[in-house]
Tab-separated table of C-alpha atoms in Angstrom:
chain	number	residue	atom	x	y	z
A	1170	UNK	CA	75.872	120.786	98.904
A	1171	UNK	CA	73.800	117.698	100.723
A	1172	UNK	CA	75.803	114.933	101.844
A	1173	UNK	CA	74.680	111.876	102.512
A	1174	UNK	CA	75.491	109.945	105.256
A	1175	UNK	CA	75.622	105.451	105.073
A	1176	UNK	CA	75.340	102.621	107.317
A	1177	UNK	CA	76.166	99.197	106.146
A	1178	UNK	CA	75.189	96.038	107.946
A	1179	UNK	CA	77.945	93.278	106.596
A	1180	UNK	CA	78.318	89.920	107.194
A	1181	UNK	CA	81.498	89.399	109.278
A	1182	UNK	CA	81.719	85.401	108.369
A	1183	UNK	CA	81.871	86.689	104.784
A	1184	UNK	CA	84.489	89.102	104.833
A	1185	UNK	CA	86.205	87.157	106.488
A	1186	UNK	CA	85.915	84.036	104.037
A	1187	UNK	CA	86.387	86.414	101.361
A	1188	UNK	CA	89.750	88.200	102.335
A	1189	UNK	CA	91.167	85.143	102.793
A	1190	UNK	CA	91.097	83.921	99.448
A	1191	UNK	CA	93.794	83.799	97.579
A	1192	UNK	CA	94.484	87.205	95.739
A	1193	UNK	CA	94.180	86.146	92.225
A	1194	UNK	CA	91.468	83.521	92.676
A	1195	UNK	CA	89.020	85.889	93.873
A	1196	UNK	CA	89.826	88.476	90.912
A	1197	UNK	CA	89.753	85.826	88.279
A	1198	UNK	CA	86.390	84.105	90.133
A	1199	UNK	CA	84.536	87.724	89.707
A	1200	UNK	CA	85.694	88.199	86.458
A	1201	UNK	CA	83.245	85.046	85.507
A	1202	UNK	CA	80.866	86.203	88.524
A	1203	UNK	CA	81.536	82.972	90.248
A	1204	UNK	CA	81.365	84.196	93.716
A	1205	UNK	CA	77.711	85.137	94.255
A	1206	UNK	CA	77.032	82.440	95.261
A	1207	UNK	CA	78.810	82.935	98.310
A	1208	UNK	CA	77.412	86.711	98.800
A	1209	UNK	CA	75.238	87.545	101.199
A	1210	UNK	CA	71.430	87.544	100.570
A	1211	UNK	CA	70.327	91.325	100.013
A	1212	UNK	CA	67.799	92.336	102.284
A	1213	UNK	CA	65.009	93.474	100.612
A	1214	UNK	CA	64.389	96.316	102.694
A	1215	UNK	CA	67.440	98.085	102.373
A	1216	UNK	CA	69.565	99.038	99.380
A	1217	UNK	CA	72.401	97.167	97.765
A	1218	UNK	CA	74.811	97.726	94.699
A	1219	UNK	CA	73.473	95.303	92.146
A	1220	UNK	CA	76.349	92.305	91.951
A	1221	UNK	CA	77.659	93.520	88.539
A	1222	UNK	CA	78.390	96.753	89.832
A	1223	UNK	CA	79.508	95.989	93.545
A	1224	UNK	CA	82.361	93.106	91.165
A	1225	UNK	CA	82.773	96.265	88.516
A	1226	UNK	CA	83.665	98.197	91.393
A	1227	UNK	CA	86.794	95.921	92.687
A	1228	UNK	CA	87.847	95.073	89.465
A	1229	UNK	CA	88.057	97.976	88.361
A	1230	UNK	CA	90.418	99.139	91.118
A	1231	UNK	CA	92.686	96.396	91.669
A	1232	UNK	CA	93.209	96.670	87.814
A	1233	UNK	CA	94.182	100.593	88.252
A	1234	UNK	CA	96.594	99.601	91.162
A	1235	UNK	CA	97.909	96.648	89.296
A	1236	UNK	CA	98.788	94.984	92.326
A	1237	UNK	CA	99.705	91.440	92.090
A	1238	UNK	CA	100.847	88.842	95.032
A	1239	UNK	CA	100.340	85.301	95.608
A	1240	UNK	CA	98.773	85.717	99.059
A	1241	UNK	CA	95.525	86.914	100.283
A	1242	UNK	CA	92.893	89.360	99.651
A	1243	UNK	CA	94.140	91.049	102.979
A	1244	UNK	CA	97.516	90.004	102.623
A	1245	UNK	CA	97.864	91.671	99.540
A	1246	UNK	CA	96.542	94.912	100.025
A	1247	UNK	CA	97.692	94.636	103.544
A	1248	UNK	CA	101.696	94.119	101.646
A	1249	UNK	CA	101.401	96.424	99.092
A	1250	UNK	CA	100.658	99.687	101.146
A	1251	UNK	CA	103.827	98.270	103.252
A	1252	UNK	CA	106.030	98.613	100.625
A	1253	UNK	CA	104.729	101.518	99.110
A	1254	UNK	CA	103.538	100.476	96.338
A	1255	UNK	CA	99.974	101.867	97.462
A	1256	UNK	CA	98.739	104.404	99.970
A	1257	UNK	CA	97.111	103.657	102.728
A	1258	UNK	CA	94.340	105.818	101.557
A	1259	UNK	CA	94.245	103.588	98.411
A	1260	UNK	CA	94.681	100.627	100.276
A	1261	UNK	CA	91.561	101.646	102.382
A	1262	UNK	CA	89.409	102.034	99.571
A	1263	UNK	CA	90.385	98.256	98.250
A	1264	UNK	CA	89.624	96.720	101.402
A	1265	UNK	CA	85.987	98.982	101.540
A	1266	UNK	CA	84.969	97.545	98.002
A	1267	UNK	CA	85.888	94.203	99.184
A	1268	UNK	CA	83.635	94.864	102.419
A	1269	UNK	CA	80.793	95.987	101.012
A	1270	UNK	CA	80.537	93.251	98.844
A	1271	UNK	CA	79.758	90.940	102.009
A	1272	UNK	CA	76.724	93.872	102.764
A	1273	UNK	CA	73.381	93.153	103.069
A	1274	UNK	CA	72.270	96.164	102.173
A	1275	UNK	CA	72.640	99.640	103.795
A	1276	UNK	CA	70.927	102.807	104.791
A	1277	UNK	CA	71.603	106.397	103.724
A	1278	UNK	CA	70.338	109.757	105.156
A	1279	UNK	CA	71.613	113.403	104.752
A	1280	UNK	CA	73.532	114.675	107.231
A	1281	UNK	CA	71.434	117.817	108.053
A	1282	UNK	CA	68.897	115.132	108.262
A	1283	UNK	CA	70.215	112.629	110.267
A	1284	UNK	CA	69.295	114.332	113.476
A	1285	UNK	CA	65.767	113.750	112.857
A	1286	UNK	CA	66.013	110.130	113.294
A	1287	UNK	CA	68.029	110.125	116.176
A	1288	UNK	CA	65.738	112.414	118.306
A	1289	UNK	CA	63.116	110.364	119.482
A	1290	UNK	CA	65.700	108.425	120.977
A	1291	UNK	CA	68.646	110.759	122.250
A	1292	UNK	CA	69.121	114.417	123.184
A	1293	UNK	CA	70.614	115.526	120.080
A	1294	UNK	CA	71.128	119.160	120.662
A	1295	UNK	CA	74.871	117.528	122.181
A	1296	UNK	CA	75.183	116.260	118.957
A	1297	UNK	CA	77.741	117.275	116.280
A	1298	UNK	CA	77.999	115.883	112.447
A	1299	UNK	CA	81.329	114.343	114.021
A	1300	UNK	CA	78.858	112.383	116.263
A	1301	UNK	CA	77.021	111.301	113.329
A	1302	UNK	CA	79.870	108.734	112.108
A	1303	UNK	CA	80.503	107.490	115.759
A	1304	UNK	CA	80.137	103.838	116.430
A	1305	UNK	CA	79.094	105.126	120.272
A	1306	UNK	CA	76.096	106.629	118.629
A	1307	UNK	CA	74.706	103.727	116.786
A	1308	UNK	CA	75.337	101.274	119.571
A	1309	UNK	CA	72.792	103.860	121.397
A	1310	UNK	CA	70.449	103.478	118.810
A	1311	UNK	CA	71.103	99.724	118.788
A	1312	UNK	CA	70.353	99.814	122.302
A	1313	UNK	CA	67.371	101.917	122.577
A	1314	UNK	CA	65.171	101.836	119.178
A	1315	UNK	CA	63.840	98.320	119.855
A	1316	UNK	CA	62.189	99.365	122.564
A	1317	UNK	CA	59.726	101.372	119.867
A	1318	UNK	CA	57.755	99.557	117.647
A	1319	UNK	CA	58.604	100.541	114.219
A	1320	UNK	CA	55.212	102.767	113.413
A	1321	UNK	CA	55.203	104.833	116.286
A	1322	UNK	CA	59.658	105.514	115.990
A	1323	UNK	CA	58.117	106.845	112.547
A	1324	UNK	CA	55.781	109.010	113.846
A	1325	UNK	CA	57.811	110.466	116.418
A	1326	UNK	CA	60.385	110.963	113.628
A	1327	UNK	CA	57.895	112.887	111.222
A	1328	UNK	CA	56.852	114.821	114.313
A	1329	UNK	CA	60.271	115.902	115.227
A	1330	UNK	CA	60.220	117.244	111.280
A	1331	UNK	CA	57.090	119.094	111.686
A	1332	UNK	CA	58.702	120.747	115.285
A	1333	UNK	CA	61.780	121.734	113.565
A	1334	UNK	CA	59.853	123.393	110.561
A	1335	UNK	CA	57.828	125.474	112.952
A	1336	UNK	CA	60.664	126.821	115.189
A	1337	UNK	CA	62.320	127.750	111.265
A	1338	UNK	CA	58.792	129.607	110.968
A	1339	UNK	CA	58.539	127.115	107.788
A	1340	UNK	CA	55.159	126.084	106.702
A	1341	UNK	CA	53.407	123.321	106.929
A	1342	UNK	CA	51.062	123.442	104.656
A	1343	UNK	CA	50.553	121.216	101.501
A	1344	UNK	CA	49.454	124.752	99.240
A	1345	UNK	CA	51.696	126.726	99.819
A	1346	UNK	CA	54.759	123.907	99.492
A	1347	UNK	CA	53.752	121.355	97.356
A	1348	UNK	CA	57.107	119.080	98.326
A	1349	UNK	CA	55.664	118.519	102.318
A	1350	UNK	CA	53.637	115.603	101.681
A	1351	UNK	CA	56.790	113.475	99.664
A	1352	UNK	CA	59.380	115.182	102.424
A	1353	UNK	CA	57.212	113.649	105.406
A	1354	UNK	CA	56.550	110.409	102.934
A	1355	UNK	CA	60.319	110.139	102.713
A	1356	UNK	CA	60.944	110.746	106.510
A	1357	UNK	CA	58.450	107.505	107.035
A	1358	UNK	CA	60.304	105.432	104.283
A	1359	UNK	CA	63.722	106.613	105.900
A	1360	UNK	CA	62.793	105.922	109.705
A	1361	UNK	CA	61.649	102.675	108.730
A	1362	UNK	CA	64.632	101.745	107.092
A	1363	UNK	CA	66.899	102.722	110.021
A	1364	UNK	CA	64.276	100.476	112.099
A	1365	UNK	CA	64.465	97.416	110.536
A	1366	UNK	CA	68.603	97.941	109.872
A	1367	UNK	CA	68.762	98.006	113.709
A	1368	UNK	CA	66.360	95.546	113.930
A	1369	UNK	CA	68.572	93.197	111.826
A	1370	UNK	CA	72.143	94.269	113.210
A	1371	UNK	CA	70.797	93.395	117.018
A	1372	UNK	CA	69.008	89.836	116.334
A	1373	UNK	CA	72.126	88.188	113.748
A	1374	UNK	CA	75.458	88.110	115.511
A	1375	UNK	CA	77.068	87.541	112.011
A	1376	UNK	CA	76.167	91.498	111.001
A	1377	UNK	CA	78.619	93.952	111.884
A	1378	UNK	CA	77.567	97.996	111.310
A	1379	UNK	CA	79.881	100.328	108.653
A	1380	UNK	CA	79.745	103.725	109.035
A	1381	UNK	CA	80.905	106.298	106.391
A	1382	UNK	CA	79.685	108.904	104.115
A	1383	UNK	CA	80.494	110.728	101.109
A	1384	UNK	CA	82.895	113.335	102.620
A	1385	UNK	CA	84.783	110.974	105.002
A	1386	UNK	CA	88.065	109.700	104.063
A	1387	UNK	CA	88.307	105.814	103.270
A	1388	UNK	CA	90.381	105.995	105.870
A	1389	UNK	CA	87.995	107.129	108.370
A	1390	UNK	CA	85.324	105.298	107.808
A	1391	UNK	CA	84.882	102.123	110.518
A	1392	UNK	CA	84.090	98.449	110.822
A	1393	UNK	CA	82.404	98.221	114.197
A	1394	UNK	CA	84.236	100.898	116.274
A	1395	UNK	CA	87.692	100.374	114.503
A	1396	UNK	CA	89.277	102.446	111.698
A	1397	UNK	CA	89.723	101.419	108.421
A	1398	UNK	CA	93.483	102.470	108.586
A	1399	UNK	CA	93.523	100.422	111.531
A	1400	UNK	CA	92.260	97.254	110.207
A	1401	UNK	CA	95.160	97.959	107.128
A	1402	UNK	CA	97.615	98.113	109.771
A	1403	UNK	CA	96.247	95.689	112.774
A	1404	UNK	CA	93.748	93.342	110.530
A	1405	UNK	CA	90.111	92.602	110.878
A	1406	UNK	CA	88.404	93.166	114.714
């Protein structure tokens, strides 16, 4: 089964502003969609949740926890797996919906994938899917992708494609598989994605990087380099 792997770039000054709301207010302000005005622009070039569905989303779960304090957005999730009342791998998942809201917009690859995009810039033969998902990794790419101006990091990505379908004795050409030309369209579309996420996470010190995918744990997924079991336990970094 293909998984797919995401990067978020979320404004820290948002989450922030957000969590600290008072519990209720927030719930009963997205009810009448009165917070968007205090999301985060979208960035055009990346993907978002459309608002309805990124509110839907933490509505739907508080309601199915039924939690219910007087305190904050943290506060309350942070109180209610401390007294049992959720798990933390619950409580993680609250605290992710209420993240992503404060996204820009994100990136998503498949794993098996993934390596492709990371080649041009890092010997990836070293590299495990564990790697994929570490903050280490991305602050590598952070460092060394703006060095390459966005059409030639695509190139060398598509190129790295075509390598790794030769040494699979895969073929190339167009007639005899009819799916090459969108699979090296989508490699383009992808690479330049990643380019302009890193491109936007290195020039606004307000942007902080998510990591996660569909297979890791809401626990394991991580706000800069930290945890999200961490942040339940420790707070924000």
């Amino acid at each position: 089964m293909a998984i797919e792997m995401q990067l978020h770039l979320v404004s820290i000054s948002r989450v922030e502003e957000l969590v600290a709301m008072p519990w209720v207010e927030v719930l009963l302000s997205m009810e009448k969609t009165h917070l968007r005005n205090i999301r985060p622009a979208i960035d055009s070039e990346l993907l978002r949740g459309f608002d309805i569905d990124n509110e839907a989303e933490i509505l739907d779960w508080a309601d199915k926890q039924k939690l219910s304090d007087t305190t904050t957005v943290f506060q309350t999730i942070h109180n209610s797996w401390e007294n049992g009342i959720i798990t933390l791998k619950e409580a993680c998942e609250g605290l992710l919906h209420f993240i992503k809201w404060a996204s820009i917009g994100y990136w998503k690859a498949l794993e098996g994938r993934a390596y492709l995009y990371l080649e041009p810039l890092m010997n990836v033969d070293s590299l495990s899917i564990q790697d994929l998902y570490e903050d280490e990794i991305w602050q590598q790419v952070r460092k060394e992708l703006p060095s390459i101006v966005e059409k030639e990091y695509c190139e060398k990505v598509v190129l790295a494609w075509m390598k790794m379908r030769k040494e699979m004795n895969e073929t190339l050409d167009e007639k005899s598989d009819p799916r090459i030309l969108s699979t090296m369209q989508s490699h383009m579309r992808l690479s330049g994605q990643l380019h302009h996420l890193v491109s936007r996470w290195l020039e606004d010190d307000d942007l902080r990087l998510i990591i996660g995918g569909e297979h890791i744990s809401f626990e394991n997924w991580t706000f800069g380099n930290v945890p999200f079991h961490q942040i339940i336990t420790h707070g924000l970094p």
